Short mmCIF file of C-alpha atoms in Angstrom, two decimals:
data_model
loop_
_atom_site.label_atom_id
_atom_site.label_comp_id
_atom_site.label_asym_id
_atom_site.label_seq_id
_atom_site.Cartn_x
_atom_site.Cartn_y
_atom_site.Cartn_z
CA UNK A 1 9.17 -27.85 -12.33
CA UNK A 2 6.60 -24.85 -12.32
CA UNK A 3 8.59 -21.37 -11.85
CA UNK A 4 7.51 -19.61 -8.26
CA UNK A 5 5.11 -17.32 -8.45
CA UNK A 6 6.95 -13.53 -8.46
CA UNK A 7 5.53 -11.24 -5.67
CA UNK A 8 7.52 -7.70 -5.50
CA UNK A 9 6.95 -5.76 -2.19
CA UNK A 10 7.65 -2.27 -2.01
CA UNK A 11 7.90 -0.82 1.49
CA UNK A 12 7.86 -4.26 2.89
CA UNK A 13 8.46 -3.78 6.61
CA UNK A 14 5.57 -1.82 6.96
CA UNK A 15 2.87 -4.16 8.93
CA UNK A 16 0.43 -4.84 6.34
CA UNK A 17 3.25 -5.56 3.89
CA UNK A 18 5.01 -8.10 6.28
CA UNK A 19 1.52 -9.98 7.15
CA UNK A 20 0.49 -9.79 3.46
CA UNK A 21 3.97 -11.55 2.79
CA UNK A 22 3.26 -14.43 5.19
CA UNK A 23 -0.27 -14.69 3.84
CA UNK A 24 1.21 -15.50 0.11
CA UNK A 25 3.85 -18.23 1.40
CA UNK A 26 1.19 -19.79 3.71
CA UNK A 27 -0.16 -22.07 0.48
CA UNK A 28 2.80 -22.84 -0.37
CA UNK A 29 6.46 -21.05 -2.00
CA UNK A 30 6.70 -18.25 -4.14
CA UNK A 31 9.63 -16.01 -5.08
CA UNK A 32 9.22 -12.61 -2.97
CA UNK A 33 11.59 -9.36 -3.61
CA UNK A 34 11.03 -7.34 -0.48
CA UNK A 35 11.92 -3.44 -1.10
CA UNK A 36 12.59 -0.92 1.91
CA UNK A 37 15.44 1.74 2.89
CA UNK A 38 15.92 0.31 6.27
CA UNK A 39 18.49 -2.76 4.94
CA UNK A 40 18.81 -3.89 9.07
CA UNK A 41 14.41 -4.80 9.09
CA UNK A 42 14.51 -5.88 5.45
CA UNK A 43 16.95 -8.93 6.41
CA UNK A 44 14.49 -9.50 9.64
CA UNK A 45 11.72 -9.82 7.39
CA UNK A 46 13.77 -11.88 4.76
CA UNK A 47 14.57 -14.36 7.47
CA UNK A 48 11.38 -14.56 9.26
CA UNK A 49 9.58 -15.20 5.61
CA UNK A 50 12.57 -18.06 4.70
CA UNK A 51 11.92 -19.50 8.36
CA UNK A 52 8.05 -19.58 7.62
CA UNK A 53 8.68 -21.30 4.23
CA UNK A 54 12.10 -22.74 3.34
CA UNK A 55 10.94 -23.74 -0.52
CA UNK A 56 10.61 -19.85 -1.11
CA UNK A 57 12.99 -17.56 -2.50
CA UNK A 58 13.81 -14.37 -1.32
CA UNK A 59 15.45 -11.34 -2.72
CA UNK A 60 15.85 -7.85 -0.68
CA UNK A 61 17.07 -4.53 -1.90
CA UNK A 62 17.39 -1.94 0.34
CA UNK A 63 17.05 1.46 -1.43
CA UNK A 64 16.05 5.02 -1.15
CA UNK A 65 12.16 4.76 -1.60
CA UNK A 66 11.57 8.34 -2.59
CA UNK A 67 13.90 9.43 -5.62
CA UNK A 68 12.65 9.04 -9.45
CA UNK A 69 16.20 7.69 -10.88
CA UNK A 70 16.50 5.32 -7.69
CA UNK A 71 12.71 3.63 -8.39
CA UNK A 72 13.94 3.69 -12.39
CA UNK A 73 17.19 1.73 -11.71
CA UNK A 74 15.60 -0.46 -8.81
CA UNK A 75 12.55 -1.45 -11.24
CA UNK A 76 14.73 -2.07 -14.41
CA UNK A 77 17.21 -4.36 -11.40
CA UNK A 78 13.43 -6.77 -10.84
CA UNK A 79 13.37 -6.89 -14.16
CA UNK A 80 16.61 -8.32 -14.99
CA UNK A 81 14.95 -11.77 -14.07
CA UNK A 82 12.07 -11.56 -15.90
CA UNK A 83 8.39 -10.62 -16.07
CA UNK A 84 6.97 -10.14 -12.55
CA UNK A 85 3.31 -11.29 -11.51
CA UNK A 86 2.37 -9.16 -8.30
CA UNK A 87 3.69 -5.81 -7.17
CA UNK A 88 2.47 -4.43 -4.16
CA UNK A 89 3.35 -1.15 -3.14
CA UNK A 90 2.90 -0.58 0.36
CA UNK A 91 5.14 1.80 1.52
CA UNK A 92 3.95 5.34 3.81
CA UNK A 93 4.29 7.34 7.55
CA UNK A 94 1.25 8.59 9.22
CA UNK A 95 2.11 12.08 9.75
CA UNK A 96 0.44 14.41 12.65
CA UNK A 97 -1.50 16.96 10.81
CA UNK A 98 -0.92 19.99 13.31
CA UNK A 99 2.90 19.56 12.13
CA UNK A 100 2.14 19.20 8.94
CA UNK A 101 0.16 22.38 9.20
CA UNK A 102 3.13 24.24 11.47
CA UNK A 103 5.91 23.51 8.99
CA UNK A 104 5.87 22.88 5.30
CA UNK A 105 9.05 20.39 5.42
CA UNK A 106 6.85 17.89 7.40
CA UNK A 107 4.33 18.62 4.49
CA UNK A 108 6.34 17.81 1.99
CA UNK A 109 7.58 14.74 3.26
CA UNK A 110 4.09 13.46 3.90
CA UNK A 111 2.85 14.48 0.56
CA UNK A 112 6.46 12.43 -0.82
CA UNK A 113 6.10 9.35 1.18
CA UNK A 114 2.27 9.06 1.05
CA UNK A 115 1.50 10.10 -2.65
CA UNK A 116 4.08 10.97 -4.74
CA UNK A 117 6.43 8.18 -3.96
CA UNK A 118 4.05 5.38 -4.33
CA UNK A 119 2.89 6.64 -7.55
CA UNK A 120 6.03 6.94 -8.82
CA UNK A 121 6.86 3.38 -8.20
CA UNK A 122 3.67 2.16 -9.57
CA UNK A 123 4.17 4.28 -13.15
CA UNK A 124 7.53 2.33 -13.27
CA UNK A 125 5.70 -1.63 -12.88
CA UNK A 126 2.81 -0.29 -14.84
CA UNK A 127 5.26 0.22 -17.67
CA UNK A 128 6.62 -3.15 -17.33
CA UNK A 129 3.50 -4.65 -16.85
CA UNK A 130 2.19 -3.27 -20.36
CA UNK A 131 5.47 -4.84 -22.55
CA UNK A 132 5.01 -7.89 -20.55
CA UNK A 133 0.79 -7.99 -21.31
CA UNK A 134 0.44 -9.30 -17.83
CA UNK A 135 0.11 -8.67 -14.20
CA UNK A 136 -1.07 -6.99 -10.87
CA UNK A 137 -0.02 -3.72 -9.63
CA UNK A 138 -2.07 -3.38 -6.44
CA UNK A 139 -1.35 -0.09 -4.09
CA UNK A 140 -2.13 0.89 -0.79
CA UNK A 141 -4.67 3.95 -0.56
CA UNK A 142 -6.55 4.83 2.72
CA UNK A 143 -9.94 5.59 3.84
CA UNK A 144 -8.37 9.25 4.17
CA UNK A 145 -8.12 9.67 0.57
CA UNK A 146 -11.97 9.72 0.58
CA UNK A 147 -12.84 13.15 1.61
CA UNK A 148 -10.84 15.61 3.34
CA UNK A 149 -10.96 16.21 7.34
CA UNK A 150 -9.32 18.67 9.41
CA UNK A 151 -7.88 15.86 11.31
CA UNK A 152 -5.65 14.25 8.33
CA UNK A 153 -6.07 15.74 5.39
CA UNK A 154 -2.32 16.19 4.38
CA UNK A 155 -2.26 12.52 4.34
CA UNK A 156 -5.50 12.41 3.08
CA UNK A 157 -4.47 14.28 0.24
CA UNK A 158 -1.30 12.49 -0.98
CA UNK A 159 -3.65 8.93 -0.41
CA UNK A 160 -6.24 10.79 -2.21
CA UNK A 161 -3.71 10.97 -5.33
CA UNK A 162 -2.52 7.07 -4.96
CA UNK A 163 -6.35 6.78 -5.48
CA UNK A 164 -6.86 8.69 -8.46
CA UNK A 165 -3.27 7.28 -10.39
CA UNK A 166 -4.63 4.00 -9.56
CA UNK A 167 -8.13 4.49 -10.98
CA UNK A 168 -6.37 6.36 -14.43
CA UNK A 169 -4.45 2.70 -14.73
CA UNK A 170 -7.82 0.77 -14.43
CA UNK A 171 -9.07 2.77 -17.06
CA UNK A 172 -5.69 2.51 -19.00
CA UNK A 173 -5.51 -0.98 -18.89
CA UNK A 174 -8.98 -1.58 -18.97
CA UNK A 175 -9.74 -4.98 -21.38
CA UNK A 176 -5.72 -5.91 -21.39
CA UNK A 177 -4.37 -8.51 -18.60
CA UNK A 178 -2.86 -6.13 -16.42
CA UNK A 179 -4.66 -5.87 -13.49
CA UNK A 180 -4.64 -2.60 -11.36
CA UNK A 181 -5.99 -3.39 -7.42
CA UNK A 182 -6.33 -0.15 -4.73
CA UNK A 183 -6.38 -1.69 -0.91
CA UNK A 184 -8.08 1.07 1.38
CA UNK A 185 -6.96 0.22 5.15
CA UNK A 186 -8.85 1.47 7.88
CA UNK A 187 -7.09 1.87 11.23
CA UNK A 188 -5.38 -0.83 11.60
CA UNK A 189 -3.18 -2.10 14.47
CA UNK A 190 0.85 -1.41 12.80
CA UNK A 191 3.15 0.29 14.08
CA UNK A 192 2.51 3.36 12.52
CA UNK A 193 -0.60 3.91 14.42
CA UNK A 194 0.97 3.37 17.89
CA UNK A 195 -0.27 6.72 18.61
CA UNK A 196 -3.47 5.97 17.58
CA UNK A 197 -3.94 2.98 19.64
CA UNK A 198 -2.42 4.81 22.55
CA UNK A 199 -5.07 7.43 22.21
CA UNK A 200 -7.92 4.48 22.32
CA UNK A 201 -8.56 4.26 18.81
CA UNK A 202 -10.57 1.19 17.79
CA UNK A 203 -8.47 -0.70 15.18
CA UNK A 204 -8.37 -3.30 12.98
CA UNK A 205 -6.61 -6.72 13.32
CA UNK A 206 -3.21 -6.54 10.91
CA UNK A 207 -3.31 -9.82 10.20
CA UNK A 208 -6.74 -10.19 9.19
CA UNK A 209 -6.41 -6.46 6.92
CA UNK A 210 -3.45 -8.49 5.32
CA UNK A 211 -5.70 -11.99 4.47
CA UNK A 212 -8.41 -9.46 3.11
CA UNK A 213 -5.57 -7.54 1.43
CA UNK A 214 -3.90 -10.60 -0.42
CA UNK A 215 -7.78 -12.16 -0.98
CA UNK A 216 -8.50 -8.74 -2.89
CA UNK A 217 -5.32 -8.56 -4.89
CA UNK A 218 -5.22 -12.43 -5.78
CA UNK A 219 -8.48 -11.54 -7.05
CA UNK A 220 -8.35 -8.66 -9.07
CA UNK A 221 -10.45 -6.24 -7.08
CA UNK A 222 -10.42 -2.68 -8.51
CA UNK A 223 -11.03 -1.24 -5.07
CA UNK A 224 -11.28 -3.03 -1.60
CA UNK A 225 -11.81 -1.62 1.90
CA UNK A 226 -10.63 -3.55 4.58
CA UNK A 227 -12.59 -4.14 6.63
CA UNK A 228 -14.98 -4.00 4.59
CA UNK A 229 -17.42 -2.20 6.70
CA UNK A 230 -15.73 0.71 6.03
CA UNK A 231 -16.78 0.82 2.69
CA UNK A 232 -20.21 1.91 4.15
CA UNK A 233 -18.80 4.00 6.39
CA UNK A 234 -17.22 6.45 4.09
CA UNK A 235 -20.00 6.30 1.87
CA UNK A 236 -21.87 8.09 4.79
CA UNK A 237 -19.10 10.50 5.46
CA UNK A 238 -18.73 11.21 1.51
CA UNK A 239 -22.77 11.89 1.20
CA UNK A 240 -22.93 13.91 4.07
CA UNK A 241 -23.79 17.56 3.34
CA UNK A 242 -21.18 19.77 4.16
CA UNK A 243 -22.78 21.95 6.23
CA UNK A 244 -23.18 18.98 8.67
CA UNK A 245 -19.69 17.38 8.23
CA UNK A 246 -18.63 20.86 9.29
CA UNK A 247 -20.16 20.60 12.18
CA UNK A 248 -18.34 17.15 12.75
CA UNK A 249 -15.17 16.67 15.27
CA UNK A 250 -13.24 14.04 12.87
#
């Protein structure tokens, strides 16, 4: 019998994590570890993924996301059963940047959840992934990371360095079999952007990011937008000169 394929979620009850979960059992079973602090919506997601496809297996471990010896010990715990074949690592908050900019505790957290954290996480799979001379470590950046607005740019910053970690592991693995995807959201309709969508913001469909997310990784994509028209878009917003993007109310 052919071994299921091993998908590791980190941070998977966010929305696009949960969606891109159902998108890899819809062809058929694989063998999922779902990783998140909140142990009550892990087993929720658990079930609802067993539900959706009973031939699958299904591991969670509900830890603390955020500290170095924790990610270490959780990692080396995957590992126990062997080699794994996907990692996503999907985990974040979208933080209001006037608090961000009021107190430097809501800062910090942003810059730990957003940037620090995930990066952390991906070090420790990219290590595995090298002794194992296989796999794909995809992470979730944002459209924020590429340039800096007065509106967001505290998360912008911390997705700015998921960005540049995961394009120092392309290079690093560069010609080897390890595979190193970065997903860049737009807006998209989660949870986290209630406020958003309360506000009137346009966004995206979840389940539709998560098929273009799981297309993308599957793949091997170094970077994908999704939707992909905002690969154009921040190409505008990127070559604009600054003394017109200062005149700009994003």
């Amino acid at each position: 019998m052919e071994a299921l394929r091993r998908i590791v979620i980190i941070g998977a009850t966010s929305g696009i994590a949960r969606h891109c979960a159902r998108a890899w059992l819809a062809p058929g079973p694989a063998d999922l570890t779902l990783v998140g602090r909140d142990a009550e919506r892990l087993a929720r997601v658990e079930a609802d993924l067993k539900a959706r496809s009973p031939g699958s297996q299904c591991h969670s471990l509900p830890v603390d996301l955020l500290d170095p010896a924790t990610i270490e010990a959780t990692v080396a715990t995957i590992l126990e059963r062997g080699a794994v074949d996907t990692v996503l690592i999907a985990h974040g908050l979208l933080p209001e940047q006037p608090a961000c900019q009021a107190s430097l505790t809501e800062a910090w957290e942003a810059l730990v959840v957003n940037g620090m954290s995930p990066v952390l996480w991906a070090e420790a799979f990219a290590r595995a992934m090298e002794d194992a001379g296989r796999g794909t470590l995809a992470l979730i950046g944002s459209v924020a990371g590429d340039r800096g607005r007065k509106s967001n740019y505290t998360y912008g910053a911390a997705k700015s360095l998921v960005a540049t970690c995961a394009a120092g592991m392309q290079h690093r693995f560069a010609g080897t079999a390890v595979r190193v995807v970065l997903i860049k959201p737009g807006p998209t309709d989660t949870p986290m952007t209630a406020v958003l969508k309360a506000d009137g913001a346009r966004l995206a469909d979840v389940a539709q990011v998560a098929r273009d997310t799981v297309r993308a990784i599957d793949r091997g994509v170094p970077v994908a937008y999704v939707p992909g028209r905002w690969r154009w878009i921040m190409w505008v917003v990127r070559s604009l000169p600054m003394a017109i993007f200062n005149r700009l109310d994003i």
